[in-house]
Structure formats: structure tokens, C-alpha cells
Coordinates of C-alpha atoms and ligand atoms in Angstrom, one line a residue:
M1 CA 12.7 8.3 4.3
I2 CA 13.9 11.9 4.8
K3 CA 11.7 13.6 7.4
D4 CA 10.4 17.1 6.8
K5 CA 7.3 18.1 8.7
N6 CA 6.1 20.2 5.8
I7 CA 6.3 17.3 3.3
Y8 CA 3.9 14.4 3.4
D9 CA 5.4 11.0 2.8
L10 CA 2.4 10.2 0.7
V11 CA -0.6 11.9 -0.9
I12 CA -3.4 9.7 -2.2
I13 CA -5.7 11.2 -4.7
G14 CA -9.2 9.6 -4.5
A15 CA -11.1 7.9 -1.7
G16 CA -12.8 5.1 -3.7
F17 CA -11.8 1.5 -3.1
A18 CA -8.2 2.1 -4.3
G19 CA -7.8 5.2 -2.2
L20 CA -9.3 3.6 0.9
Y21 CA -7.1 0.6 0.8
S22 CA -4.0 2.7 0.0
L23 CA -4.8 4.8 3.0
Y24 CA -5.2 1.7 5.2
K25 CA -1.8 0.5 4.0
A26 CA -0.1 3.9 4.5
K27 CA -1.3 4.1 8.1
L28 CA -0.1 0.6 8.8
A29 CA 3.3 1.6 7.4
N30 CA 3.2 4.7 9.7
L31 CA 3.5 7.1 6.8
N32 CA 2.6 10.7 7.1
V33 CA -0.3 10.5 4.7
I34 CA -3.3 12.5 3.5
T35 CA -6.0 11.5 1.0
I36 CA -7.7 14.1 -1.1
E37 CA -11.1 13.5 -2.5
R38 CA -13.3 15.8 -4.6
A39 CA -16.6 14.2 -3.3
S40 CA -18.1 14.9 0.1
N41 CA -17.7 11.2 1.1
V42 CA -15.9 8.0 0.2
G43 CA -16.9 5.5 -2.4
G44 CA -15.5 6.8 -5.7
T45 CA -17.5 5.4 -8.6
W46 CA -20.2 4.2 -6.2
Y47 CA -20.5 7.7 -4.8
W48 CA -21.2 9.2 -8.2
N49 CA -23.0 6.4 -10.1
R50 CA -26.3 6.4 -8.2
Y51 CA -28.7 6.1 -11.1
P52 CA -31.8 3.9 -10.7
G53 CA -30.8 0.3 -11.1
A54 CA -27.1 0.8 -10.5
R55 CA -25.4 -2.3 -9.2
C56 CA -22.2 -4.3 -9.7
D57 CA -22.2 -7.2 -12.1
V58 CA -19.4 -9.0 -10.3
E59 CA -20.8 -11.2 -7.5
S60 CA -20.8 -9.4 -4.2
M61 CA -18.9 -12.2 -2.4
Q62 CA -16.1 -11.5 -4.9
Y63 CA -16.5 -7.8 -5.3
S64 CA -15.2 -7.1 -1.8
Y65 CA -11.9 -6.6 -0.1
Q66 CA -9.9 -9.6 1.1
F67 CA -7.1 -7.8 3.0
S68 CA -9.0 -8.2 6.3
S69 CA -10.4 -11.6 7.1
E70 CA -12.4 -10.1 10.0
L71 CA -14.0 -7.6 7.5
Q72 CA -14.7 -10.5 5.1
E73 CA -16.2 -12.6 7.9
E74 CA -18.4 -9.9 9.4
W75 CA -19.8 -8.1 6.4
E76 CA -23.1 -9.5 5.1
W77 CA -24.1 -8.9 1.5
T78 CA -27.7 -9.3 0.9
E79 CA -27.9 -10.0 -2.9
K80 CA -25.9 -12.0 -5.4
Y81 CA -25.1 -8.6 -7.1
A82 CA -24.9 -5.7 -4.7
T83 CA -26.8 -2.5 -5.4
Q84 CA -25.0 0.8 -5.5
P85 CA -26.4 1.9 -2.1
E86 CA -25.2 -1.4 -0.5
I87 CA -21.7 -1.0 -2.0
L88 CA -21.6 2.6 -0.8
K89 CA -22.6 1.5 2.7
Y90 CA -19.7 -1.1 2.6
A91 CA -17.2 1.6 1.5
N92 CA -18.4 3.8 4.4
H93 CA -18.2 0.8 6.8
V94 CA -14.6 0.2 5.7
A95 CA -13.7 3.9 6.2
D96 CA -15.2 3.8 9.7
R97 CA -14.0 0.4 10.8
F98 CA -10.4 1.2 9.9
N99 CA -10.6 4.8 11.2
L100 CA -9.6 6.3 7.8
R101 CA -11.8 9.4 7.7
K102 CA -9.5 11.7 9.7
N103 CA -6.8 11.4 7.0
I104 CA -9.2 12.3 4.2
N105 CA -9.8 15.9 2.9
F106 CA -13.2 15.8 1.3
N107 CA -14.6 18.4 -1.1
T108 CA -11.1 19.1 -2.3
E109 CA -9.9 18.7 -5.9
I110 CA -6.3 18.5 -7.0
K111 CA -5.8 20.7 -10.0
S112 CA -2.1 20.2 -10.7
A113 CA 0.9 18.1 -9.7
K114 CA 4.5 19.1 -10.5
F115 CA 7.6 17.1 -9.7
I116 CA 10.3 19.3 -8.2
T117 CA 13.4 17.5 -9.4
D118 CA 16.1 19.2 -7.2
K119 CA 14.0 18.7 -4.1
N120 CA 12.7 15.2 -5.1
Y121 CA 9.1 15.9 -4.1
W122 CA 5.7 16.5 -5.8
L123 CA 4.1 19.9 -5.4
L124 CA 0.3 19.6 -5.6
T125 CA -2.2 22.4 -5.9
N126 CA -5.8 22.1 -5.0
H127 CA -8.8 24.0 -6.2
K128 CA -8.3 26.6 -3.4
K129 CA -4.8 27.1 -4.8
E130 CA -3.3 25.6 -1.6
L131 CA 0.0 23.9 -2.0
I132 CA 0.8 20.4 -0.7
K133 CA 4.2 18.8 -0.9
T134 CA 4.7 15.0 -0.9
R135 CA 7.4 12.5 -1.5
F136 CA 5.1 9.9 -3.1
C137 CA 1.8 10.3 -4.9
I138 CA -0.8 7.6 -5.6
M139 CA -3.3 8.4 -8.2
A140 CA -6.3 6.4 -7.0
T141 CA -8.5 8.4 -9.3
G142 CA -10.6 5.6 -10.9
C143 CA -10.9 4.5 -14.5
L144 CA -14.4 5.7 -15.1
S145 CA -14.7 8.9 -13.3
T146 CA -14.6 11.6 -16.0
L147 CA -17.9 12.0 -17.8
N148 CA -18.3 11.8 -21.5
K149 CA -20.8 14.6 -22.2
P150 CA -21.2 14.8 -26.0
N151 CA -21.4 18.2 -27.3
F152 CA -24.9 18.0 -28.8
K153 CA -25.9 21.2 -30.6
N154 CA -28.0 23.6 -28.5
I155 CA -28.0 21.2 -25.5
E156 CA -27.9 24.3 -23.2
S157 CA -31.2 25.5 -24.5
F158 CA -33.1 22.5 -23.1
K159 CA -35.5 23.8 -20.4
G160 CA -36.2 20.4 -18.9
E161 CA -34.0 18.4 -16.5
I162 CA -30.7 16.8 -17.7
Y163 CA -28.9 14.1 -15.8
H164 CA -25.8 12.0 -16.5
T165 CA -25.9 8.4 -15.1
G166 CA -22.3 8.9 -14.0
S167 CA -23.1 11.9 -11.7
W168 CA -26.6 11.2 -10.6
P169 CA -28.1 13.6 -8.0
H170 CA -28.2 12.6 -4.3
H171 CA -31.9 13.5 -4.1
K172 CA -34.6 11.3 -5.5
V173 CA -35.2 12.2 -9.1
N174 CA -38.9 12.2 -9.7
L175 CA -39.7 10.6 -13.1
K176 CA -43.3 9.8 -12.3
N177 CA -45.5 10.4 -15.4
K178 CA -42.7 12.2 -17.2
I179 CA -41.6 11.9 -20.8
V180 CA -38.0 10.9 -20.6
G181 CA -35.3 10.5 -23.3
I182 CA -32.2 8.4 -22.6
I183 CA -29.2 8.7 -24.9
G184 CA -26.9 5.6 -24.9
T185 CA -27.4 1.9 -24.5
G186 CA -24.2 0.7 -22.7
S187 CA -24.1 -1.0 -19.3
S188 CA -25.4 2.0 -17.4
A189 CA -28.5 2.5 -19.6
I190 CA -29.1 -1.3 -19.7
Q191 CA -29.4 -1.2 -15.9
C192 CA -31.3 2.1 -15.7
I193 CA -34.0 1.5 -18.4
P194 CA -35.8 -1.4 -16.8
E195 CA -36.0 0.5 -13.5
I196 CA -37.2 3.9 -14.7
I197 CA -39.7 2.4 -17.1
K198 CA -41.8 1.6 -14.1
D199 CA -42.3 5.3 -13.4
V200 CA -42.1 7.2 -16.6
K201 CA -45.1 8.1 -18.8
Q202 CA -43.1 7.5 -21.9
L203 CA -39.4 6.6 -22.5
Y204 CA -37.5 7.3 -25.7
V205 CA -34.3 5.3 -26.0
F206 CA -31.8 7.0 -28.4
Q207 CA -29.5 4.2 -29.5
R208 CA -26.4 4.5 -31.6
T209 CA -25.0 1.0 -31.3
P210 CA -26.9 -2.0 -29.7
H211 CA -25.0 -3.7 -26.9
Y212 CA -24.9 -7.4 -26.0
T213 CA -26.4 -8.1 -22.6
V214 CA -27.1 -11.3 -20.7
P215 CA -29.5 -11.8 -17.8
A216 CA -28.1 -11.4 -14.3
R217 CA -30.5 -13.8 -12.5
N218 CA -29.9 -11.7 -9.4
A219 CA -31.4 -13.1 -6.2
P220 CA -31.1 -12.7 -2.5
L221 CA -28.0 -14.5 -1.1
K222 CA -28.8 -17.6 0.8
Y223 CA -27.8 -17.7 4.5
L224 CA -27.7 -20.9 6.7
K225 CA -28.2 -18.7 9.8
G226 CA -27.4 -21.5 12.2
K227 CA -29.0 -24.3 10.2
N228 CA -26.5 -27.2 9.7
I229 CA -25.6 -28.8 6.4
S230 CA -23.6 -31.9 6.4
N231 CA -20.7 -30.8 4.3
M232 CA -19.4 -27.3 3.2
R233 CA -19.1 -27.4 -0.5
E234 CA -16.0 -25.9 -2.3
P235 CA -17.3 -22.7 -4.0
I236 CA -16.5 -22.2 -7.6
G237 CA -18.2 -18.8 -8.2
Y238 CA -21.5 -18.0 -9.7
D239 CA -23.1 -21.0 -8.1
N240 CA -26.7 -19.9 -7.2
D241 CA -27.2 -22.8 -4.8
L242 CA -24.3 -22.0 -2.4
F243 CA -24.9 -20.6 1.0
V244 CA -22.9 -17.6 2.1
E245 CA -21.5 -19.6 5.0
E246 CA -20.1 -22.1 2.5
V247 CA -18.2 -19.4 0.7
K248 CA -16.9 -17.9 3.9
Y249 CA -15.8 -21.3 5.2
N250 CA -13.7 -21.7 2.1
Y251 CA -13.0 -18.1 1.4
S252 CA -9.2 -18.5 1.0
S253 CA -9.5 -21.2 -1.6
F254 CA -12.3 -19.2 -3.3
R255 CA -10.1 -16.1 -3.4
L256 CA -7.1 -18.2 -4.7
K257 CA -9.2 -19.3 -7.7
A258 CA -9.7 -15.7 -8.5
Q259 CA -6.0 -15.0 -8.1
N260 CA -5.1 -17.7 -10.6
S261 CA -7.6 -16.6 -13.2
V262 CA -7.7 -14.3 -16.2
A263 CA -10.3 -11.9 -14.8
A264 CA -9.5 -12.0 -11.1
M265 CA -12.8 -13.8 -10.6
A266 CA -13.7 -17.3 -9.6
L267 CA -15.7 -18.3 -12.6
P268 CA -16.9 -21.7 -13.8
I269 CA -14.3 -22.6 -16.4
N270 CA -14.8 -24.8 -19.5
N271 CA -11.6 -25.6 -21.3
Q272 CA -13.3 -26.8 -24.4
S273 CA -13.4 -25.0 -27.7
A274 CA -16.8 -23.9 -28.9
L275 CA -15.9 -25.5 -32.2
E276 CA -14.9 -28.9 -31.0
V277 CA -18.4 -29.9 -29.6
S278 CA -21.6 -30.8 -31.4
E279 CA -24.2 -28.1 -32.1
D280 CA -26.5 -29.7 -29.5
R281 CA -23.8 -29.7 -26.9
R282 CA -22.9 -26.1 -27.7
Q283 CA -26.5 -24.9 -27.4
H284 CA -26.9 -26.8 -24.2
V285 CA -23.8 -25.1 -22.6
F286 CA -24.9 -21.6 -23.8
E287 CA -28.5 -22.2 -22.5
D288 CA -27.2 -23.4 -19.2
R289 CA -25.0 -20.3 -18.8
W290 CA -27.8 -18.0 -20.0
N291 CA -30.2 -19.6 -17.4
K292 CA -27.6 -19.3 -14.5
G293 CA -26.9 -15.7 -15.5
G294 CA -24.0 -13.2 -15.4
V295 CA -20.6 -12.8 -16.9
P296 CA -19.7 -16.5 -16.9
F297 CA -21.6 -16.6 -20.2
I298 CA -18.5 -15.3 -22.0
A299 CA -16.4 -18.1 -20.4
A300 CA -18.8 -20.8 -21.7
F301 CA -16.0 -22.0 -24.0
E302 CA -12.3 -21.2 -23.7
D303 CA -11.9 -19.6 -27.2
L304 CA -14.8 -17.2 -27.3
N305 CA -12.4 -14.3 -26.7
F306 CA -9.9 -15.3 -29.3
N307 CA -11.5 -17.2 -32.2
R308 CA -13.9 -15.3 -34.3
E309 CA -15.7 -18.4 -35.5
A310 CA -16.2 -19.6 -31.9
N311 CA -17.2 -16.1 -30.8
E312 CA -19.9 -16.0 -33.6
T313 CA -21.6 -19.1 -32.1
A314 CA -22.1 -17.2 -28.8
A315 CA -23.1 -14.0 -30.6
K316 CA -25.6 -15.9 -32.6
F317 CA -27.1 -17.6 -29.5
V318 CA -27.7 -14.1 -28.0
R319 CA -29.1 -12.7 -31.2
N320 CA -31.6 -15.6 -31.2
K321 CA -32.5 -14.8 -27.6
I322 CA -33.2 -11.2 -28.5
K323 CA -35.5 -12.4 -31.3
S324 CA -37.4 -14.6 -29.0
L325 CA -37.6 -12.1 -26.1
V326 CA -38.6 -8.9 -28.0
K327 CA -42.1 -9.2 -29.6
D328 CA -41.8 -6.4 -32.2
S329 CA -39.5 -7.9 -34.8
N330 CA -38.4 -4.4 -36.0
V331 CA -37.4 -3.4 -32.5
A332 CA -35.7 -6.8 -32.0
K333 CA -33.7 -6.2 -35.2
L334 CA -32.5 -2.8 -33.9
L335 CA -31.5 -4.2 -30.6
T336 CA -29.4 -6.9 -32.3
P337 CA -25.6 -6.2 -32.4
N338 CA -23.7 -7.3 -35.5
Y339 CA -20.1 -7.2 -34.0
P340 CA -18.4 -9.9 -31.9
I341 CA -19.8 -10.5 -28.4
G342 CA -17.6 -9.3 -25.6
C343 CA -15.9 -6.6 -27.7
K344 CA -17.7 -3.9 -25.9
R345 CA -17.9 -4.9 -22.3
L346 CA -20.7 -7.5 -21.9
A347 CA -23.6 -6.0 -19.9
V348 CA -25.6 -7.9 -17.4
D349 CA -29.2 -7.0 -17.0
S350 CA -32.5 -7.6 -15.3
N351 CA -35.3 -7.6 -17.9
Y352 CA -33.6 -5.3 -20.4
Y353 CA -34.9 -6.9 -23.6
E354 CA -38.3 -7.7 -22.0
T355 CA -38.7 -3.9 -21.2
Y356 CA -39.1 -3.3 -25.0
N357 CA -42.4 -5.2 -24.9
R358 CA -44.0 -2.5 -22.8
S359 CA -46.3 0.1 -24.4
N360 CA -44.5 3.1 -22.9
I361 CA -41.0 2.7 -24.6
S362 CA -39.8 3.6 -28.1
L363 CA -36.4 2.8 -29.6
I364 CA -34.9 5.4 -31.9
D365 CA -32.1 4.2 -34.2
L366 CA -29.6 7.0 -34.3
K367 CA -27.7 5.2 -37.1
T368 CA -30.6 5.9 -39.5
D369 CA -32.0 8.9 -37.7
P370 CA -29.2 10.8 -36.0
I371 CA -29.7 13.5 -33.3
K372 CA -29.7 16.9 -35.1
E373 CA -30.0 19.2 -32.1
F374 CA -31.6 20.0 -28.8
S375 CA -34.2 22.6 -28.4
K376 CA -35.9 24.1 -25.3
D377 CA -38.5 21.4 -25.5
G378 CA -36.5 18.3 -26.3
I379 CA -34.5 16.6 -29.0
S380 CA -34.8 16.7 -32.8
T381 CA -33.5 13.9 -34.9
S382 CA -33.3 14.1 -38.7
K383 CA -36.9 12.7 -38.9
K384 CA -38.8 13.9 -35.7
C385 CA -39.0 16.2 -32.7
F386 CA -39.3 14.5 -29.4
E387 CA -40.8 16.7 -26.6
L388 CA -39.2 15.7 -23.3
D389 CA -39.4 16.6 -19.7
V390 CA -36.1 14.9 -18.8
V391 CA -33.0 13.8 -20.7
I392 CA -30.7 11.2 -19.3
L393 CA -27.2 11.0 -20.7
A394 CA -26.0 7.4 -20.4
T395 CA -23.0 8.3 -22.6
G396 CA -20.2 6.9 -20.5
F397 CA -16.8 8.2 -19.6
D398 CA -13.5 9.5 -20.9
A399 CA -12.1 6.2 -19.5
M400 CA -8.7 5.5 -17.9
T401 CA -6.8 8.6 -18.9
G402 CA -9.6 11.3 -18.7
T403 CA -9.2 11.9 -14.9
L404 CA -5.4 11.8 -15.0
F405 CA -5.5 14.4 -17.8
N406 CA -7.8 16.6 -15.8
I407 CA -5.0 17.1 -13.3
D408 CA -2.2 19.1 -14.9
I409 CA 0.6 16.6 -14.1
E410 CA 4.1 17.7 -14.9
G411 CA 7.1 15.4 -14.4
K412 CA 10.8 15.8 -14.8
D413 CA 12.1 18.2 -17.5
N414 CA 8.7 20.0 -17.6
I415 CA 7.1 17.0 -19.4
K416 CA 3.3 17.0 -19.1
L417 CA 1.7 13.6 -18.8
K418 CA -1.0 14.7 -21.3
D419 CA 1.7 15.5 -23.9
K420 CA 3.7 12.4 -23.2
W421 CA 0.5 10.2 -23.6
S422 CA -0.9 12.1 -26.6
N423 CA -0.3 9.0 -28.7
G424 CA -1.6 6.6 -26.0
P425 CA -0.8 5.9 -22.4
K426 CA 2.7 4.5 -22.1
N427 CA 3.9 3.2 -18.8
Y428 CA 5.4 0.3 -17.1
L429 CA 3.0 -2.4 -15.8
G430 CA 0.3 0.3 -15.6
L431 CA 1.9 1.4 -12.3
A432 CA 4.4 4.2 -13.2
S433 CA 5.4 6.2 -16.2
S434 CA 8.9 7.2 -17.2
G435 CA 9.6 10.9 -16.4
F436 CA 7.1 10.8 -13.5
P437 CA 9.1 9.5 -10.5
N438 CA 7.5 8.5 -7.2
L439 CA 4.1 8.7 -8.8
F440 CA 2.0 5.5 -9.0
T441 CA -1.3 4.8 -10.7
V442 CA -3.7 2.2 -9.3
S443 CA -5.4 0.1 -11.9
G444 CA -4.3 2.5 -14.6
P445 CA -4.0 1.9 -18.3
G446 CA -1.4 -0.8 -19.0
S447 CA -2.8 -3.0 -16.2
P448 CA -5.6 -5.6 -16.3
S449 CA -7.8 -3.1 -14.4
V450 CA -11.3 -2.7 -16.0
L451 CA -11.0 -6.2 -17.6
T452 CA -11.0 -7.8 -14.1
N453 CA -12.8 -7.8 -10.8
M454 CA -11.6 -4.3 -9.8
I455 CA -11.3 -4.8 -6.1
V456 CA -8.9 -7.7 -6.5
S457 CA -6.8 -5.8 -9.0
I458 CA -6.8 -2.8 -6.7
E459 CA -5.5 -4.8 -3.8
Q460 CA -2.8 -6.3 -5.9
H461 CA -1.6 -2.9 -7.1
V462 CA -1.7 -1.3 -3.7
N463 CA 0.2 -4.2 -2.1
W464 CA 2.8 -4.0 -4.9
I465 CA 3.2 -0.2 -4.3
F466 CA 3.6 -0.5 -0.6
D467 CA 6.0 -3.4 -0.9
C468 CA 8.0 -1.1 -3.2
I469 CA 8.0 1.8 -0.8
K470 CA 9.1 -0.5 2.0
Y471 CA 11.9 -1.8 -0.2
M472 CA 13.0 1.7 -0.9
Q473 CA 12.9 2.6 2.8
N474 CA 15.0 -0.5 3.7
N475 CA 17.5 0.2 0.9
D476 CA 17.8 3.9 1.6
K477 CA 16.3 5.0 -1.7
S478 CA 14.0 7.9 -2.2
F479 CA 13.5 8.0 -6.0
I480 CA 11.9 5.4 -8.3
E481 CA 11.2 5.9 -12.0
A482 CA 10.1 3.5 -14.7
S483 CA 12.8 3.2 -17.3
L484 CA 12.0 4.1 -20.9
N485 CA 13.1 0.7 -22.2
A486 CA 10.9 -1.2 -19.8
E487 CA 7.8 0.9 -20.5
D488 CA 8.4 0.7 -24.3
D489 CA 8.6 -3.1 -24.1
W490 CA 5.5 -3.2 -21.9
F491 CA 3.5 -1.0 -24.2
K492 CA 4.6 -3.1 -27.2
H493 CA 3.7 -6.3 -25.4
N494 CA 0.3 -4.9 -24.4
Q495 CA -0.5 -3.9 -28.0
E496 CA 0.6 -7.3 -29.3
V497 CA -1.6 -9.3 -26.9
S498 CA -4.6 -7.2 -27.7
I499 CA -4.4 -7.6 -31.5
D500 CA -6.1 -11.0 -31.6
H501 CA -8.4 -10.4 -28.7
V502 CA -12.0 -9.9 -29.3
R503 CA -11.9 -6.8 -27.1
S504 CA -10.0 -4.8 -29.7
S505 CA -12.3 -5.8 -32.6
C506 CA -14.8 -2.9 -32.4
S507 CA -14.9 0.7 -31.4
S508 CA -15.2 0.9 -27.6
W509 CA -14.0 3.0 -24.7
Y510 CA -11.2 0.4 -24.2
I511 CA -9.5 1.9 -27.2
G512 CA -10.6 5.5 -26.6
A513 CA -13.0 5.4 -29.6
N514 CA -15.8 7.1 -27.7
I515 CA -13.9 10.4 -27.2
K516 CA -13.2 12.7 -30.2
G517 CA -9.5 13.3 -30.7
K518 CA -8.3 10.7 -28.2
A519 CA -5.5 8.4 -29.2
K520 CA -6.7 5.0 -30.3
N521 CA -4.8 2.4 -28.3
F522 CA -6.0 -0.6 -26.4
M523 CA -5.6 0.8 -22.9
P524 CA -6.1 -2.0 -20.3
Y525 CA -3.7 -5.0 -20.3
V526 CA -5.5 -7.9 -21.9
G527 CA -2.9 -10.7 -21.3
G528 CA -4.7 -11.9 -18.2
Y529 CA -4.6 -11.1 -14.5
S530 CA -2.6 -14.1 -13.2
K531 CA 0.1 -13.6 -15.9
Y532 CA 0.2 -10.0 -15.1
V533 CA 0.7 -10.6 -11.3
E534 CA 3.5 -13.1 -12.1
K535 CA 5.3 -10.3 -14.1
C536 CA 4.8 -7.8 -11.2
N537 CA 6.1 -10.3 -8.7
E538 CA 9.1 -11.1 -10.9
V539 CA 9.9 -7.4 -11.2
S540 CA 9.9 -6.9 -7.4
K541 CA 11.8 -10.1 -6.7
N542 CA 14.5 -8.9 -9.1
D543 CA 15.0 -5.7 -7.1
Y544 CA 12.5 -3.7 -9.2
E545 CA 14.0 -4.6 -12.5
G546 CA 12.9 -2.1 -15.2
F547 CA 12.8 0.8 -12.6
I548 CA 15.6 3.2 -11.9
L549 CA 16.1 3.6 -8.1
K550 CA 18.3 6.3 -6.5
Ligands
LIG601 P1 -20.6 3.1 -22.4 O1 -20.5 1.7 -22.3 O2 -19.5 3.9 -22.9 O3 -21.9 3.4 -23.2 C1 -22.2 4.7 -23.6 C2 -23.4 4.7 -24.5 O4 -23.6 6.0 -25.0 C3 -23.1 3.9 -25.8 O5 -24.3 3.2 -26.1 C4 -22.7 4.9 -26.8 O6 -22.9 4.5 -28.1 C5 -23.6 6.0 -26.4 N1 -23.1 7.3 -26.9 C6 -21.9 7.9 -26.5 N2 -21.8 9.1 -27.2 C7 -22.9 9.2 -27.9 C8 -23.4 10.2 -28.8 N3 -22.6 11.3 -29.1 N4 -24.5 10.1 -29.4 C9 -25.3 9.0 -29.2 N5 -24.9 8.0 -28.4 C10 -23.7 8.1 -27.7 O7 -20.9 3.8 -20.9 P2 -21.7 3.2 -19.7 O8 -22.9 2.5 -20.1 O9 -21.7 4.3 -18.6 O10 -20.6 2.1 -19.2 C11 -19.3 2.4 -19.1 C12 -18.6 1.3 -18.3 O11 -18.9 1.5 -16.9 C13 -19.0 -0.1 -18.6 O12 -18.4 -0.6 -19.7 C14 -18.6 -0.8 -17.3 O13 -17.2 -1.1 -17.3 C15 -18.9 0.2 -16.3 N6 -20.2 -0.1 -15.7 C16 -20.3 -1.2 -15.0 C17 -21.5 -1.5 -14.5 C18 -21.7 -2.7 -13.6 O14 -20.8 -3.2 -12.9 N7 -22.8 -3.3 -13.6 C19 -22.7 -0.7 -14.7 C20 -22.5 0.4 -15.5 C21 -21.3 0.7 -16.0 P3 -21.8 3.8 -29.0 O15 -21.7 2.4 -28.5 O16 -22.2 3.9 -30.4 O17 -20.5 4.6 -28.7

């Protein structure tokens, strides 16, 4: 690498899990590196999403780094699904344990990034208009970090408090005895509602589309703590009887199961079709998964994601559960989705449906009674005025591309990323886009990303990027760019594999449907994590085939 004291080897944007691991790798590679983070601390999505009830719905023993066996060994998760405060504590522990903080500029936002072709560096500008030069740039900016704040008429006139689940305040929000309205019923609302109901006087849930959710069955993790058991079982994931020590004893084979899977998670697998078993057997399998809890429900049979008839058997099972759990049949009906299960990301909850049996909750169906406007006192729908003390927007994110577009990224020949991607995010392997040399995205569109266990996907991407940088150093190269052909083929392949997948069968943020004017393409790569990794490895083995190196 050409050494120039005024030019960083690498700038990493973001200090969430992707940014922290990138920084760790950069320091290990002795690069002159700086990480820039708009928040005042590390954690990314877990820094911002601190709404009541926020927790991860991937098992904590899997939603954690594996790059350091010491870290993996010493960290003790307390619950099957970690809470947001515990995950944030873990991110802070990682930053301290690996001495990463001194290379992070907090409270700093990158506003633009321009590739200076003749000098072969990126020129970044922060919010203070300071300039930063760097050879390489890693966008560790997260997939769900730009808020979707719908432009409700007169929202600014509301005199009460307004919060968004995706940027919840750091102080405790007092909802005691307040009248609260929550807009949206996606994963965030599904976690938030059963928590805040305990405090509020009255909760109005404004629902546009009902969401499928399955019970988490969260519980404290079991520790042997010195007690002996005769044999350490081989963990398969989502086994509520396992002791933490059993997972740690077999951590490498446990992690390998995730590596070889579709979703980068060790899940109990059933290779049967839902359609090849008897009705009794099918109900038994669904019931078993429902009782054990969590995302393995959608892997109850191998064809739920591809075969609509098979999918309908699972959807029907959940619809019947809603009917049995929600006492008011009208409310149950409104909570019942009519699209394939798993199209919008399956939510995982603790007592979501049961919460609707409480006396202090009302469900408003925005399909028949849409929001007309806000006023100083609350929200008016076409039929009624709701006086509210607090409004919670649980309206999601401008996913995957929103945060990249918030930075004015300009590549070769004055091409802006926003313009290049105006018909959808085109890139190669979700790692790099033609026209934007030496700039990598971690878990960006075009990679399995949000369809997987994110930490595993992040580690794979970051490892690939640093192997690539090392290869360039060893081969005297200082310029890498995805070729147009390679990215066209990858984009085409991504769209083809998504056609028959259940994920593309309804309007969701995966296809940009939640943001007005956004191009409608299936953004994450749905062909499966292990296949994707195979492809990435093949590319690097073949001297970065599909990339132009100079
Ligand atoms: P989301 O899934 O996009 O849900 C947003 C909700 O707001 C939807 O119900 C949507 O209705 C509604 N909405 C949006 N605009 C609206 C408008 N103008 N009027 C009325 N309703 C509107 O967002 P999210 O719940 O924040 O979840 C986003 C993603 O974050 C999840 O899919 C997941 O990947 C991640 N997440 C993960 C966890 C976890 O690990 N446990 C927890 C929370 C979030 P429509 O459906 O009709 O658009």
C-alpha cells in the first residue's frame, strides 16, 4: 500500500457489530484506520433501538461473534434471547476488550464520499465539513438504521410526546397512566406492545396490515456452574434443554451447522414436505414448534418458503392459534393476516396476541378507518378522534439503501450511488458496486444479510474484505472495482431466485414497498447463506474473478 501520512488506509463508517469487527481486523492488519460513528457510543442498531421490550429473536448463543474463542468462552448470556441492554453491554465489552475505542470518532456523521480518480482515494466530508482521505472505505452503516417516518398530515401540530421505536430516547420514557397510540404492527411493535401495556392507561394500536408472529418462549439460559453431567450433548440450536456449557463445549461444530445453513443459524431441520405427511402429523409438527418457540417454526417443513400450498398449512395453523388466543372474535379477525406466512419477516413475541385480551387496549383497523391527520390533541381517523398523550411510531426503516443514500456517495465519472441505484441496488455479491472502487458494503443489498443471523453474515463479509485487501497488498494492487458484467449477472441471479420465494410474495421492506418512490426490487440475496459463501470463496480463489484489479 502506498504510504501517505495524510491518507488513511481505511475508513470504516459505523461502529455497530460490522464496524467493530472491521476495526478489529484492520488493527490486526496494521492498517492506518479510523472508524466514524454518528452515535455517542458503539452498538449500531442496538444503540438506537432501545424501546421497551427490544430484544433479538436469534438465540443469544448464536447471535454473538465467533472470531475470538476467548470472547466466546468468557461471555455469559443470561437469556435465550438477549435483551437490547445486554446486547449493548456485549458490544461495549467487545470495544473495550479489543481496545477499539481509541480508533473511533463518535458523534461524527459522514455527509459525503467522493472518489478522486486520479489520486485513487476517497475524500470524505463530515458534518463539521472536515475532510478525510482514505484508500479504502467500508460502509458498516447497517441495514435498518434510517427511520421511516411517514409524513402524516399535521404531525408537527401534536402537542404530546412522539417517539420512534428506532431512535428511542436514552432516558426512561414514563408511560404510566398515559393514553398512548402506537402506529405499526411489525416486529418492533410486536415486542413493544406487551411491555408498555403494563404501564399505560389506554393503548390504541393503529394497524394497517396484521403481521404473523410466533411465541418466543424466552427463558433464562441454563448453566451447569460446576455441576457434572455424564455426556455433553451435541447442540442443534433452539433446544431449550441444553446447558450453556454443552454449547460452549461443542461451539465449533455448533457454529459449523450455522455456516452450512440457509440462514446462518443452527436450526432444527426437517427435510420433509408439509404436503407429504398426514394432517395429524403436520399439526403435531407445527404444535411442537409452536410450543418450543421462535423462528424454527418457519423451518417446520422444508417447503414452507417455496410452495404456496405448503405455506398455507403453516399460515392456517397460526390463524387458528390467533382465533384461540384472542377472546374477542372481531379483534382476532383483524389480527389475522391473509398473505403467506414468512413473507414479511416472521416476528417472535412474548404474549402479543394475549395482550389484546386486556381491557386497556383497542385495535384500530387502518384499512377500513385510515388516519386522516394529527391534531394538537391526537390522531383523527376517518371515523374517530383519538386524544393521546404519547404517539409511538413503530413504522420501520428505509431499509438497506436508506443510510447509503443519506451519504452523498459519488464514484468514478461523477456517478452518484443514489442515481446508479435509482432502479434498485445493483452490485456484485452485495460487497461492491461497479463505478465505486475500493468501497465495500457490509451485509448490503445483494447479500443474504437481513435474511440471516446478522453477526455470522457480518463476520463472513468482513473476513472476505480483509482477505481481499491482503491479496491486493501482496500483489501490489491498489484499485479494485466490481465489473459491470459480474454485477449485472449477480443482480439477475438475485431477482431470479427471489421470484418463487415466499419473501417476495407481499409488500414488505425487503422489496422497498414501505417507502414511497423507492424502486421495487427484492434487495437481500435469498439464495441461501451457505450457497452465497461458496460463491464468495470461489471468487476469491479465482483471483477475485468478476472484479477489476489494478
Ligand atoms: P416494519 O416491519 O417495517 O413494520 C412497520 C409497521 O409500520 C408495519 O406494520 C407497517 O404497516 C406500519 N406502517 C408503516 N408506514 C405506515 C403508515 N404510513 N401508516 C400506517 N402504518 C404504517 O418495521 P419494524 O417493526 O421496526 O421492523 C423492521 C425490521 O427490524 C424487522 O423486520 C426486523 O428485521 C428488524 N427487527 C428485529 C427485531 C428482533 O430481532 N427481534 C425486532 C424489531 C425489529 P404495513 O405492514 O402495512 O406496511
